PDB file of C-alpha atoms and ligand atoms in Angstrom:
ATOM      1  CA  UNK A   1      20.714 -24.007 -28.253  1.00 84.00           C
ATOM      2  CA  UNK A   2      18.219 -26.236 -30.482  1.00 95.00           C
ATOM      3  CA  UNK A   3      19.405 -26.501 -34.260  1.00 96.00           C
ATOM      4  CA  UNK A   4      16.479 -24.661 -36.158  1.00 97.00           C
ATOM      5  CA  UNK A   5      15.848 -28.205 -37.643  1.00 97.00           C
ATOM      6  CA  UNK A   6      14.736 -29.451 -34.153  1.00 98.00           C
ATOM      7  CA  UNK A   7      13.124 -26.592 -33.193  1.00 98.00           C
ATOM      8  CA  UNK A   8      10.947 -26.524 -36.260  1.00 98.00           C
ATOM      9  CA  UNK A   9      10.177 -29.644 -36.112  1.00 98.00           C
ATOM     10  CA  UNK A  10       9.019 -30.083 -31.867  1.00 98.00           C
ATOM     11  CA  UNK A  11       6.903 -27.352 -32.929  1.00 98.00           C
ATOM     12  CA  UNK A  12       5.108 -28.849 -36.021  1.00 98.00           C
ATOM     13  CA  UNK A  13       4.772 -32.196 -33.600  1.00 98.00           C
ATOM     14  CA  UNK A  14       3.122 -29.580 -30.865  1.00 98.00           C
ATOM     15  CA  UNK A  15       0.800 -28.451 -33.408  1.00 98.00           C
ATOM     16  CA  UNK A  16       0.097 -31.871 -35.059  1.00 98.00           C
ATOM     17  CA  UNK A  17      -0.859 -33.595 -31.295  1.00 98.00           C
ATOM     18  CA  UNK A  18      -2.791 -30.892 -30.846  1.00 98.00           C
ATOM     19  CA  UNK A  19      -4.811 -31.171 -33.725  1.00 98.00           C
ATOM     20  CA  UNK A  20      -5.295 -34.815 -33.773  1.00 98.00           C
ATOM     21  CA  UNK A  21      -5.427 -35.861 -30.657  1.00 98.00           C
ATOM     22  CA  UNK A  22      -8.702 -36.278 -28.500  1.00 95.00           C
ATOM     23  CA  UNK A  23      -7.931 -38.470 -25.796  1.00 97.00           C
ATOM     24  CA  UNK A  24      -8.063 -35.936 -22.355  1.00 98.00           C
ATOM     25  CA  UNK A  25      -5.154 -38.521 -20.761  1.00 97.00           C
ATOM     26  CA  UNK A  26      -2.985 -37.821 -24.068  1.00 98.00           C
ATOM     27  CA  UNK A  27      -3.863 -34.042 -24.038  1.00 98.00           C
ATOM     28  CA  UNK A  28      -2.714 -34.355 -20.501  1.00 97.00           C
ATOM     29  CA  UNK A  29       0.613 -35.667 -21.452  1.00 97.00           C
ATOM     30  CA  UNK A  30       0.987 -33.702 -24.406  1.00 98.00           C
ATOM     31  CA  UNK A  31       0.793 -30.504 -21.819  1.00 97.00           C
ATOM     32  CA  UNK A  32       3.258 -32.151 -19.681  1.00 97.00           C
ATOM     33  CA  UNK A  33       5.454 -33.272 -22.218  1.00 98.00           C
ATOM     34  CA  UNK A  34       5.468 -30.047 -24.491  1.00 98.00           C
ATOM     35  CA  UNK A  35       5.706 -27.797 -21.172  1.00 98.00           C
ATOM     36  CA  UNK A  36       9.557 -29.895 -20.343  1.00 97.00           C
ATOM     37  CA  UNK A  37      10.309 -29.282 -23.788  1.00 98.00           C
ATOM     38  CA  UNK A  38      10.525 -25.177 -23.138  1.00 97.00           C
ATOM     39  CA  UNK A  39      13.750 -25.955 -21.406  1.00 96.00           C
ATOM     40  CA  UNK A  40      16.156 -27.688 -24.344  1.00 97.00           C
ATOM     41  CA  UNK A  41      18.151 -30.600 -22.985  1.00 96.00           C
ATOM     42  CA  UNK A  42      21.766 -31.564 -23.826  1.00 96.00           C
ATOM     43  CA  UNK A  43      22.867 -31.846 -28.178  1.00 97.00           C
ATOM     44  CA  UNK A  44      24.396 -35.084 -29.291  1.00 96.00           C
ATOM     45  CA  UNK A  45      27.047 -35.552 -30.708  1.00 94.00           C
ATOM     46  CA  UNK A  46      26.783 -38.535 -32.477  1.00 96.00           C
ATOM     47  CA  UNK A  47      25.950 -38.179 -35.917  1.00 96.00           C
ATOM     48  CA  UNK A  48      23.130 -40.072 -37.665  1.00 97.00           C
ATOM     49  CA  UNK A  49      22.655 -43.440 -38.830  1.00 98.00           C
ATOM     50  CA  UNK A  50      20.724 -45.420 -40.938  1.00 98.00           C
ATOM     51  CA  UNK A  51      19.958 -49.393 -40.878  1.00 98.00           C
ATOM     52  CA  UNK A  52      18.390 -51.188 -44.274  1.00 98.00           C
ATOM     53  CA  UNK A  53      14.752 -51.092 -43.365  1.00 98.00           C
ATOM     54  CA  UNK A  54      15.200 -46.974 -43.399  1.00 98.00           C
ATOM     55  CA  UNK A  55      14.804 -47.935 -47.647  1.00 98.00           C
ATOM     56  CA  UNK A  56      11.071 -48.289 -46.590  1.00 98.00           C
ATOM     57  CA  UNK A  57      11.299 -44.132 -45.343  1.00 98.00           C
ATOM     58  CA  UNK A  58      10.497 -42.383 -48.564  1.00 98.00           C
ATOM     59  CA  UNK A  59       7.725 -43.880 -49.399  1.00 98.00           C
ATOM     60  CA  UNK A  60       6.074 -43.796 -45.642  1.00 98.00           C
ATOM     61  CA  UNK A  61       6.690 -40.343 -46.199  1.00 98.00           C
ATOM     62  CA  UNK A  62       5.627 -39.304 -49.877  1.00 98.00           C
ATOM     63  CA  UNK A  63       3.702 -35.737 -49.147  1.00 97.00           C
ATOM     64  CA  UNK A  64       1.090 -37.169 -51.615  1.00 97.00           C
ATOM     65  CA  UNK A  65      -0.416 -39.175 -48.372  1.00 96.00           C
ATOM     66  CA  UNK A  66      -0.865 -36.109 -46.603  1.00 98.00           C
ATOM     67  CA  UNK A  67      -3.562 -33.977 -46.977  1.00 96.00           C
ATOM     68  CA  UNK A  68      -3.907 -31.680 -43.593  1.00 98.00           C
ATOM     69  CA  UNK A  69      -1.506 -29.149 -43.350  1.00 98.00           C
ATOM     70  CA  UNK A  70      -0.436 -29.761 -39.695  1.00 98.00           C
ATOM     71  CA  UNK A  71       0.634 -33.169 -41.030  1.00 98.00           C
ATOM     72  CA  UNK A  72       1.992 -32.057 -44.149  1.00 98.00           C
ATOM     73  CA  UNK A  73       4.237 -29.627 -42.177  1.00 98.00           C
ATOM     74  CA  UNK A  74       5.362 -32.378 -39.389  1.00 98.00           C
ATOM     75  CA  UNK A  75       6.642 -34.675 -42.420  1.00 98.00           C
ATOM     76  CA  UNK A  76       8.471 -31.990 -44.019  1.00 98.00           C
ATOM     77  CA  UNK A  77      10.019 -31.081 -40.745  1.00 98.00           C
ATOM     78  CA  UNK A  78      10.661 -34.117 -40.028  1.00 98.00           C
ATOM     79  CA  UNK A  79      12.581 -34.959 -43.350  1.00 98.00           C
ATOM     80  CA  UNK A  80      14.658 -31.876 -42.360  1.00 98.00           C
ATOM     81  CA  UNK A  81      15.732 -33.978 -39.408  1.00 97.00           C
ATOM     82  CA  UNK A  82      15.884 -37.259 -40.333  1.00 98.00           C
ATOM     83  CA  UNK A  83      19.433 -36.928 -41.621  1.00 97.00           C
ATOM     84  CA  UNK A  84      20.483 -36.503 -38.055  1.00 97.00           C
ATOM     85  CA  UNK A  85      19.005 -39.259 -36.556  1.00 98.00           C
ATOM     86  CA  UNK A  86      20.315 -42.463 -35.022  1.00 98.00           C
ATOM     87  CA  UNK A  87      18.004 -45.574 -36.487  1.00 98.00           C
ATOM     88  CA  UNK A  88      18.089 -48.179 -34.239  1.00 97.00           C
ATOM     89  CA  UNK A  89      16.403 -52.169 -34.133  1.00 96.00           C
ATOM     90  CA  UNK A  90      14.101 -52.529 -31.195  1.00 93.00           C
ATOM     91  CA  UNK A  91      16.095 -53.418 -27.820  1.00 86.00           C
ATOM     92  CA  UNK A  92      14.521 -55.755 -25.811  1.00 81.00           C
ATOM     93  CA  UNK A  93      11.700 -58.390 -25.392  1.00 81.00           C
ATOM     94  CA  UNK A  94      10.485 -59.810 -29.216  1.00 86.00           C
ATOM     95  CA  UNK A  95       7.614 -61.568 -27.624  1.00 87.00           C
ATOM     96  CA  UNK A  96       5.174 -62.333 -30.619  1.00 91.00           C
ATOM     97  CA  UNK A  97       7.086 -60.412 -33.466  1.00 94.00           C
ATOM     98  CA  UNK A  98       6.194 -61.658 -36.435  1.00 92.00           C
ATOM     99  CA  UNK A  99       8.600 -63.508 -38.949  1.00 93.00           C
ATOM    100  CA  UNK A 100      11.217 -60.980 -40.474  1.00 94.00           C
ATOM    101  CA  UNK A 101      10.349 -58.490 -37.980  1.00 95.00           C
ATOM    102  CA  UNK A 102      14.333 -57.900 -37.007  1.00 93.00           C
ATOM    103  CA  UNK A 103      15.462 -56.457 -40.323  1.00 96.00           C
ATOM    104  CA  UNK A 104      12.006 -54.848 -41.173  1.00 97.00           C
ATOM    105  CA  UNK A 105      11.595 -51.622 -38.871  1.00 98.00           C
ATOM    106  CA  UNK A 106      13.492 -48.934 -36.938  1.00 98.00           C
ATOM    107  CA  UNK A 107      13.112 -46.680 -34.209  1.00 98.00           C
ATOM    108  CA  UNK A 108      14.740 -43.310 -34.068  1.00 98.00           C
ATOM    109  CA  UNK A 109      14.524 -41.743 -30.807  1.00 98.00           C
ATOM    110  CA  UNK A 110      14.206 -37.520 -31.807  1.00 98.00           C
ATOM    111  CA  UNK A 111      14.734 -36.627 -27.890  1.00 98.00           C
ATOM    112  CA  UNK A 112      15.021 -39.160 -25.598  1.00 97.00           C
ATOM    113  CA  UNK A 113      17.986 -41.829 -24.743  1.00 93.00           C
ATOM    114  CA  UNK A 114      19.664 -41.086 -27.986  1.00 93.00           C
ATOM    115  CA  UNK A 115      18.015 -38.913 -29.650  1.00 97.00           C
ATOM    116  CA  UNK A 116      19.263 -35.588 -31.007  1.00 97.00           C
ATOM    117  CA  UNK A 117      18.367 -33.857 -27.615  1.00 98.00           C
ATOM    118  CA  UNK A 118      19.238 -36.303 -24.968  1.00 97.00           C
ATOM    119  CA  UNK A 119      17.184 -35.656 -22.243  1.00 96.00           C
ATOM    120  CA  UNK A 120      15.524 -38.334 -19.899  1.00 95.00           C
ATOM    121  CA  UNK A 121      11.699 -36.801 -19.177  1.00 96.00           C
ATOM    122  CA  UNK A 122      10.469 -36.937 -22.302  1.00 97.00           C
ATOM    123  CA  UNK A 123      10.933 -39.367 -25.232  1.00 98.00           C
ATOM    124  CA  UNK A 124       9.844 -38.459 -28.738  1.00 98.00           C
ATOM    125  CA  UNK A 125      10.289 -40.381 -31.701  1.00 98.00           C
ATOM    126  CA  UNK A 126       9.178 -42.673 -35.120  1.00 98.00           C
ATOM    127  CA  UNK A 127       8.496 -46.060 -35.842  1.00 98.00           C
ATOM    128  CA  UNK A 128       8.934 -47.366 -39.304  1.00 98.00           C
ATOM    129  CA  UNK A 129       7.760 -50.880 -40.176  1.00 98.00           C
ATOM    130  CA  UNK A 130       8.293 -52.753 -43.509  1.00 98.00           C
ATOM    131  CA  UNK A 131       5.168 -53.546 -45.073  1.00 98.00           C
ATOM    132  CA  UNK A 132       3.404 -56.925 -43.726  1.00 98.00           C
ATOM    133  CA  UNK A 133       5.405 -57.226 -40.660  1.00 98.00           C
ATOM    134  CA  UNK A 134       3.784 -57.686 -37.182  1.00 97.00           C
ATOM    135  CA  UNK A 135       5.686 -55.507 -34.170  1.00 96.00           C
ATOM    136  CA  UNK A 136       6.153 -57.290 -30.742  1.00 95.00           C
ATOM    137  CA  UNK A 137       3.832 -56.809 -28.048  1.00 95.00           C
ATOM    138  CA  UNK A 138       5.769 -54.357 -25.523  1.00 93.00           C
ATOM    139  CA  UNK A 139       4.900 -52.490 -22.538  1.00 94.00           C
ATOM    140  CA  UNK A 140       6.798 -49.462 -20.340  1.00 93.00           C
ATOM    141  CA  UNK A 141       6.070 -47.981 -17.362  1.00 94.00           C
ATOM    142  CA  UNK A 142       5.930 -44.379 -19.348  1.00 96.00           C
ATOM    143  CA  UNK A 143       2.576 -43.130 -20.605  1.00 96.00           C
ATOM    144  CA  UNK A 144       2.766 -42.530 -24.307  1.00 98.00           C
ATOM    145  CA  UNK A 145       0.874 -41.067 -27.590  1.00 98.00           C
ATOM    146  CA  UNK A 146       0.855 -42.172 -30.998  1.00 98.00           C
ATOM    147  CA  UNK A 147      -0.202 -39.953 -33.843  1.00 98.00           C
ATOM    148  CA  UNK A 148      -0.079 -42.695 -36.472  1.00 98.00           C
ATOM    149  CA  UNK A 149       0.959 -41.581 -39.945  1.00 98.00           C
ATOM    150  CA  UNK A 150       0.314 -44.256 -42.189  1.00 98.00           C
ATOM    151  CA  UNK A 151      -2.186 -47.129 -42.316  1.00 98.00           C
ATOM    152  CA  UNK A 152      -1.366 -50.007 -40.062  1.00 98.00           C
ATOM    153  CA  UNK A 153      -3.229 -52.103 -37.246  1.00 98.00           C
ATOM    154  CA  UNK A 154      -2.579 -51.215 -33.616  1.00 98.00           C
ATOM    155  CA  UNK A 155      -4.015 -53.486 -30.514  1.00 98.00           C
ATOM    156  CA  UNK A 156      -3.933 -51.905 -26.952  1.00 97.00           C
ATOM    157  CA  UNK A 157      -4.425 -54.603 -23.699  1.00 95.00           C
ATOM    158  CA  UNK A 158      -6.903 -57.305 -24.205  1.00 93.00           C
ATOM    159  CA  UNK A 159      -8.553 -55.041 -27.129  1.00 96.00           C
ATOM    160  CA  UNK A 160      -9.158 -56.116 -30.989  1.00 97.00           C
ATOM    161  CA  UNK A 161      -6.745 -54.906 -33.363  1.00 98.00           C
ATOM    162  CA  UNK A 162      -7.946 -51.860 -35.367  1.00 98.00           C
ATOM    163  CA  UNK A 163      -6.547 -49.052 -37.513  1.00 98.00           C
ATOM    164  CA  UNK A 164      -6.337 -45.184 -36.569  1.00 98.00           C
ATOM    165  CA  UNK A 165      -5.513 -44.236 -40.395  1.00 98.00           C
ATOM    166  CA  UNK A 166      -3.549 -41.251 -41.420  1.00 98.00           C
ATOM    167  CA  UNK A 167      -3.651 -38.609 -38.362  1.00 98.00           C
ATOM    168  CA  UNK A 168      -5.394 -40.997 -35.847  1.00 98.00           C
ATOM    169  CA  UNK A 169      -4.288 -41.315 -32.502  1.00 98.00           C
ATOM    170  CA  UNK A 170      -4.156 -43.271 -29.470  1.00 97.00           C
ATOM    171  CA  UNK A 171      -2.967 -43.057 -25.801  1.00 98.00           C
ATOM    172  CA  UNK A 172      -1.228 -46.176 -23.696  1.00 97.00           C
ATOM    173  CA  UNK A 173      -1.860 -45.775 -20.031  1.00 96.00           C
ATOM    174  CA  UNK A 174       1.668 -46.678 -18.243  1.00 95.00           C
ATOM    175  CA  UNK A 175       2.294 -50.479 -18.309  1.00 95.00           C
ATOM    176  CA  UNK A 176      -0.317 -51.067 -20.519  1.00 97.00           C
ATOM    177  CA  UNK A 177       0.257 -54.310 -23.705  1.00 96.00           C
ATOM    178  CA  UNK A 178       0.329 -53.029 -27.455  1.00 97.00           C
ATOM    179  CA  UNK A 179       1.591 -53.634 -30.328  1.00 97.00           C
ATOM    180  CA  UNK A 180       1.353 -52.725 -33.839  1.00 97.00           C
ATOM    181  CA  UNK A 181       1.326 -54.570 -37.377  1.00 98.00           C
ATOM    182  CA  UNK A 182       1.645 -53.084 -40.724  1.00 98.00           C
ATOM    183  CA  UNK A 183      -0.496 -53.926 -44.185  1.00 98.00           C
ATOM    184  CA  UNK A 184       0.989 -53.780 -47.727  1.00 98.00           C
ATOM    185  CA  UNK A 185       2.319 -50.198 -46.831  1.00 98.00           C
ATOM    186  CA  UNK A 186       4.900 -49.578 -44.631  1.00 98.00           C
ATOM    187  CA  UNK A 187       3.462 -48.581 -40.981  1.00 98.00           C
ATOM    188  CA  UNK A 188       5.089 -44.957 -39.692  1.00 98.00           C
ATOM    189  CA  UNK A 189       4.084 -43.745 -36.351  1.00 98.00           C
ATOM    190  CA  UNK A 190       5.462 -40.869 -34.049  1.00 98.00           C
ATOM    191  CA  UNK A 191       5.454 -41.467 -30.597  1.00 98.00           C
ATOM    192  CA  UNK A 192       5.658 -39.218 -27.487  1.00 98.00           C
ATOM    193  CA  UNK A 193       5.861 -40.246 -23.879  1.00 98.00           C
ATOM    194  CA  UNK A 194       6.240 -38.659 -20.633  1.00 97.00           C
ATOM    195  CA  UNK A 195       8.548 -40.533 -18.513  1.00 94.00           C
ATOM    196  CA  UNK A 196       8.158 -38.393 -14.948  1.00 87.00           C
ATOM    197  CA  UNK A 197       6.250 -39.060 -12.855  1.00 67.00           C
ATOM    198  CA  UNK A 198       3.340 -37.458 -13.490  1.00 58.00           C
ATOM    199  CA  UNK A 199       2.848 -35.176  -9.827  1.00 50.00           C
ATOM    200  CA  UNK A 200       6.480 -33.510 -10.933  1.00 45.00           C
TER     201      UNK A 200
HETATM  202 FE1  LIG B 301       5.218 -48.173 -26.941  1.00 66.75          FE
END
């Protein structure tokens, strides 16, 4: 069984993609992804953890930046949560990161490789980046969606940088470059990808 806490939450992030996002490959996805998620996965155990740059959290996440209710609802959900989770540094290639980067974000996996539902088809979580910090360039083979929740400068492939705002999205096609870079406010994204392949 889900805690209420997770279930409430997957279904204000349901509800949030769905009213945000516009790309047909990411609505695509989002069906896929949302579809596995009707079948719960395995509880952890483990309880949560913060690291240092979490003290950046309660401001990304003042309700005063959020004005549309299915956003309003995913950030109180997701406060619920956050208790629970396991805040992590980025694993893995730091090609590009900018200076400070290492002690300036987290990642908290919600399901996913530890997350609070381990499962391995689909990975949903948040990004947090101190203000002013630039996140590496990364790719994975999974496709995945952003619904970004603060502002902050994204760049996809060989593309310019530019900024979604509060409730913009944006869709990475399997293997594709990106990366992300905050301003003076700390950058929060949620992030879902589908990690089956995609004729499953
Ligand atoms: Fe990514």
């Amino acid at each position: 069984m889900r805690p209420e806490s997770l279930s409430d939450f997957l279904d204000a992030a349901r509800a949030a993609f769905a009213a945000h996002v516009t790309h047909p490959d990411a609505t695509a996805s989002l069906y896929r992804i949302f579809t596995a998620l009707e079948s719960p996965g395995e509880m952890s155990q483990t309880p949560g953890a913060r690291i240092p740059a979490c003290a950046h959290l309660a401001k990304a996440t003042g309700l005063a930046h959020f004005a549309d209710p299915s956003l309003r609802r995913l950030i109180e959900t997701f406060a619920k949560l956050e208790p629970d989770l396991q805040w992590r540094p980025r694993s893995g290639d730091c090609t590009n990161a900018g200076p400070g980067f290492a002690e300036n974000h987290a990642n908290a996996y919600i399901v996913g490789p530890g997350g609070i539902e381990r499962r391995s088809d689909v990975w949903i979580g948040m990004s947090l980046v101190a203000p002013n910090i630039r996140y590496p360039d990364h790719t994975h083979p999974p496709e995945e969606t952003y619904l970004v929740l603060s502002p902050g400068q994204f760049m996809q492939g060989e593309g310019n940088w530019f900024e979604p705002g509060i409730g913009g999205s944006l869709y990475n096609p399997p293997g594709i470059l990106h990366a992300m870079h905050s301003g003076d406010a700390p950058l929060l994204a949620l992030w879902a990808l589908w990690a089956e392949p995609k004729n499953r």
